[in-house]
Amino acid sequence: MSSFHAVAIPSEVARAVRATMKSPKYGFPAHKEVAAGRAPCRHCLELVKLNEEEAILFTLDAFHGQNVPPSPGPVYIHAKECPRYDERPGIPETYRGRLLTLEAFGSDRRLLAEVRVANGEEEAATKVLLAKPEVEYVHVRSTEAGCYLFRLERN
Ligand SMILES: [Zn+2]
């Protein structure tokens, strides 16, 4: 079993965005549309169904709640309520085998390593990063789009 798990955005953030159609902290207007491409929801970590379900695009600080300098960027969530990802061990299924960038951060948000993975290397690469005691957590981004997806933490 994996020694780490993915952490999705808090439900309060998803709820606030759906209720206000504004980006938390920034107040920028959020945008709602039927998913026209690969749109991973940062709350349930599943994909918003293409040409079927609505997604809300908004600006998220990838370091939300971590008390370090922010790094805002665009993310999607389901427009309708969805269950928050349950933090089961390992890389969430939807992201396995994808082109991912793993960013390993130490204290005070210091970037210690950046690794691009493909062909299902994400599990092994994460284990290597989290085996280093100075690494506190790992951010996962889409290598193609550059967008923040979720955080990985030790169990
Ligand atoms: Zn969702």
Tab-separated table of C-alpha atoms and ligand atoms in Angstrom:
chain	number	residue	atom	x	y	z
A	1	MET	CA	0.000	0.000	0.000
A	2	SER	CA	1.177	3.523	-0.712
A	3	SER	CA	2.607	5.544	2.127
A	4	PHE	CA	1.005	8.758	0.885
A	5	HIS	CA	-2.348	10.146	-0.195
A	6	ALA	CA	-3.766	12.989	-2.265
A	7	VAL	CA	-5.394	15.990	-0.608
A	8	ALA	CA	-8.151	17.782	-2.519
A	9	ILE	CA	-9.331	21.349	-1.918
A	10	PRO	CA	-11.473	21.797	1.207
A	11	SER	CA	-15.244	21.452	0.796
A	12	GLU	CA	-15.696	24.995	2.169
A	13	VAL	CA	-13.771	26.341	-0.827
A	14	ALA	CA	-15.899	24.380	-3.337
A	15	ARG	CA	-19.086	25.443	-1.542
A	16	ALA	CA	-18.079	29.115	-1.478
A	17	VAL	CA	-17.192	29.149	-5.175
A	18	ARG	CA	-20.498	27.501	-6.145
A	19	ALA	CA	-22.482	29.882	-3.927
A	20	THR	CA	-20.763	33.142	-4.893
A	21	MET	CA	-19.334	32.371	-8.364
A	22	LYS	CA	-16.212	34.203	-7.183
A	23	SER	CA	-12.652	33.055	-6.566
A	24	PRO	CA	-11.864	32.729	-2.850
A	25	LYS	CA	-9.465	35.388	-1.565
A	26	TYR	CA	-9.192	37.113	-4.980
A	27	GLY	CA	-12.833	37.845	-5.777
A	28	PHE	CA	-12.254	37.352	-9.499
A	29	PRO	CA	-15.420	36.202	-11.266
A	30	ALA	CA	-15.706	32.438	-11.714
A	31	HIS	CA	-16.911	31.014	-15.030
A	32	LYS	CA	-19.382	28.174	-15.529
A	33	GLU	CA	-19.557	26.077	-18.711
A	34	VAL	CA	-20.142	22.529	-19.934
A	35	ALA	CA	-16.787	20.726	-19.938
A	36	ALA	CA	-15.278	21.061	-23.413
A	37	GLY	CA	-11.972	19.331	-22.642
A	38	ARG	CA	-10.268	17.384	-19.866
A	39	ALA	CA	-11.500	19.141	-16.749
A	40	PRO	CA	-10.359	17.494	-13.501
A	41	CYS	CA	-12.432	18.561	-10.500
A	42	ARG	CA	-10.129	19.630	-7.629
A	43	HIS	CA	-12.698	18.630	-5.029
A	44	CYS	CA	-13.637	15.008	-5.919
A	45	LEU	CA	-10.551	14.555	-8.177
A	46	GLU	CA	-12.737	12.947	-10.868
A	47	LEU	CA	-13.167	14.375	-14.359
A	48	VAL	CA	-16.093	16.649	-15.166
A	49	LYS	CA	-17.888	14.645	-17.879
A	50	LEU	CA	-17.052	16.001	-21.318
A	51	ASN	CA	-19.932	17.731	-23.161
A	52	GLU	CA	-22.267	16.681	-20.354
A	53	GLU	CA	-21.512	18.128	-16.913
A	54	GLU	CA	-20.883	21.767	-16.057
A	55	ALA	CA	-17.562	22.899	-14.626
A	56	ILE	CA	-16.745	26.099	-12.763
A	57	LEU	CA	-13.395	27.656	-13.606
A	58	PHE	CA	-11.934	29.856	-10.901
A	59	THR	CA	-8.646	31.160	-9.512
A	60	LEU	CA	-7.209	29.076	-6.668
A	61	ASP	CA	-4.162	29.667	-4.503
A	62	ALA	CA	-2.417	26.291	-4.728
A	63	PHE	CA	-1.046	26.926	-1.201
A	64	HIS	CA	-4.468	27.730	0.236
A	65	GLY	CA	-4.469	27.415	4.024
A	66	GLN	CA	-0.750	26.654	4.272
A	67	ASN	CA	0.310	30.114	5.433
A	68	VAL	CA	3.024	30.643	2.805
A	69	PRO	CA	3.258	32.957	-0.225
A	70	PRO	CA	0.388	32.173	-2.653
A	71	SER	CA	0.551	30.770	-6.151
A	72	PRO	CA	-2.771	31.521	-7.862
A	73	GLY	CA	-3.873	29.717	-10.972
A	74	PRO	CA	-6.958	28.496	-12.830
A	75	VAL	CA	-8.707	25.288	-11.698
A	76	TYR	CA	-12.006	23.486	-12.282
A	77	ILE	CA	-14.560	22.022	-9.931
A	78	HIS	CA	-17.906	20.359	-10.668
A	79	ALA	CA	-20.607	23.028	-10.841
A	80	LYS	CA	-22.920	20.669	-8.946
A	81	GLU	CA	-22.151	19.321	-5.496
A	82	CYS	CA	-19.695	16.397	-5.445
A	83	PRO	CA	-18.139	14.355	-2.632
A	84	ARG	CA	-14.649	15.448	-1.530
A	85	TYR	CA	-11.865	12.986	-2.420
A	86	ASP	CA	-11.536	10.491	0.426
A	87	GLU	CA	-7.700	10.557	0.724
A	88	ARG	CA	-7.243	6.836	0.118
A	89	PRO	CA	-3.552	5.885	-0.306
A	90	GLY	CA	-1.751	6.356	-3.628
A	91	ILE	CA	-2.195	8.505	-6.706
A	92	PRO	CA	-5.885	8.957	-7.599
A	93	GLU	CA	-6.838	6.649	-10.473
A	94	THR	CA	-7.836	9.449	-12.865
A	95	TYR	CA	-4.245	10.754	-12.879
A	96	ARG	CA	-2.256	7.518	-13.155
A	97	GLY	CA	-0.162	7.250	-16.314
A	98	ARG	CA	-0.687	10.929	-17.178
A	99	LEU	CA	1.987	13.533	-17.823
A	100	LEU	CA	2.403	15.003	-14.359
A	101	THR	CA	4.845	17.393	-12.739
A	102	LEU	CA	5.666	16.674	-9.097
A	103	GLU	CA	6.912	19.652	-7.097
A	104	ALA	CA	8.450	18.780	-3.748
A	105	PHE	CA	8.305	21.556	-1.151
A	106	GLY	CA	10.136	21.956	2.117
A	107	SER	CA	9.493	24.380	4.951
A	108	ASP	CA	8.305	27.875	4.040
A	109	ARG	CA	7.355	26.659	0.543
A	110	ARG	CA	10.939	26.130	-0.595
A	111	LEU	CA	10.945	24.183	-3.887
A	112	LEU	CA	13.355	21.278	-3.374
A	113	ALA	CA	12.736	19.245	-6.523
A	114	GLU	CA	10.635	19.201	-9.657
A	115	VAL	CA	10.126	15.907	-11.455
A	116	ARG	CA	8.170	15.304	-14.658
A	117	VAL	CA	6.709	11.826	-14.887
A	118	ALA	CA	5.089	9.799	-17.658
A	119	ASN	CA	4.187	6.163	-18.305
A	120	GLY	CA	2.972	5.501	-14.791
A	121	GLU	CA	6.142	6.543	-12.942
A	122	GLU	CA	4.174	8.834	-10.597
A	123	GLU	CA	3.841	6.386	-7.705
A	124	ALA	CA	7.551	5.483	-7.578
A	125	ALA	CA	8.668	9.095	-8.118
A	126	THR	CA	6.457	10.309	-5.267
A	127	LYS	CA	7.888	7.687	-2.924
A	128	VAL	CA	11.422	8.862	-3.727
A	129	LEU	CA	10.502	12.503	-3.042
A	130	LEU	CA	8.649	11.799	0.194
A	131	ALA	CA	11.483	9.579	1.449
A	132	LYS	CA	13.543	12.765	1.842
A	133	PRO	CA	12.922	14.112	5.346
A	134	GLU	CA	13.238	17.744	4.215
A	135	VAL	CA	10.271	17.348	1.833
A	136	GLU	CA	7.034	18.299	3.608
A	137	TYR	CA	4.540	17.792	0.772
A	138	VAL	CA	4.326	17.469	-3.007
A	139	HIS	CA	2.185	19.499	-5.393
A	140	VAL	CA	1.011	17.724	-8.526
A	141	ARG	CA	0.441	19.702	-11.703
A	142	SER	CA	-0.575	18.773	-15.209
A	143	THR	CA	2.633	18.927	-17.255
A	144	GLU	CA	0.727	19.927	-20.413
A	145	ALA	CA	-1.548	22.585	-18.900
A	146	GLY	CA	0.656	23.556	-15.935
A	147	CYS	CA	-2.383	23.743	-13.670
A	148	TYR	CA	-2.336	22.664	-10.040
A	149	LEU	CA	-4.196	19.376	-9.463
A	150	PHE	CA	-3.749	18.257	-5.839
A	151	ARG	CA	-1.264	17.908	-2.980
A	152	LEU	CA	0.387	14.691	-1.821
A	153	GLU	CA	1.176	14.110	1.847
A	154	ARG	CA	2.562	11.236	3.859
A	155	ASN	CA	-0.074	9.054	5.516
B	1	ZN	ZN	-16.102	17.079	-8.375
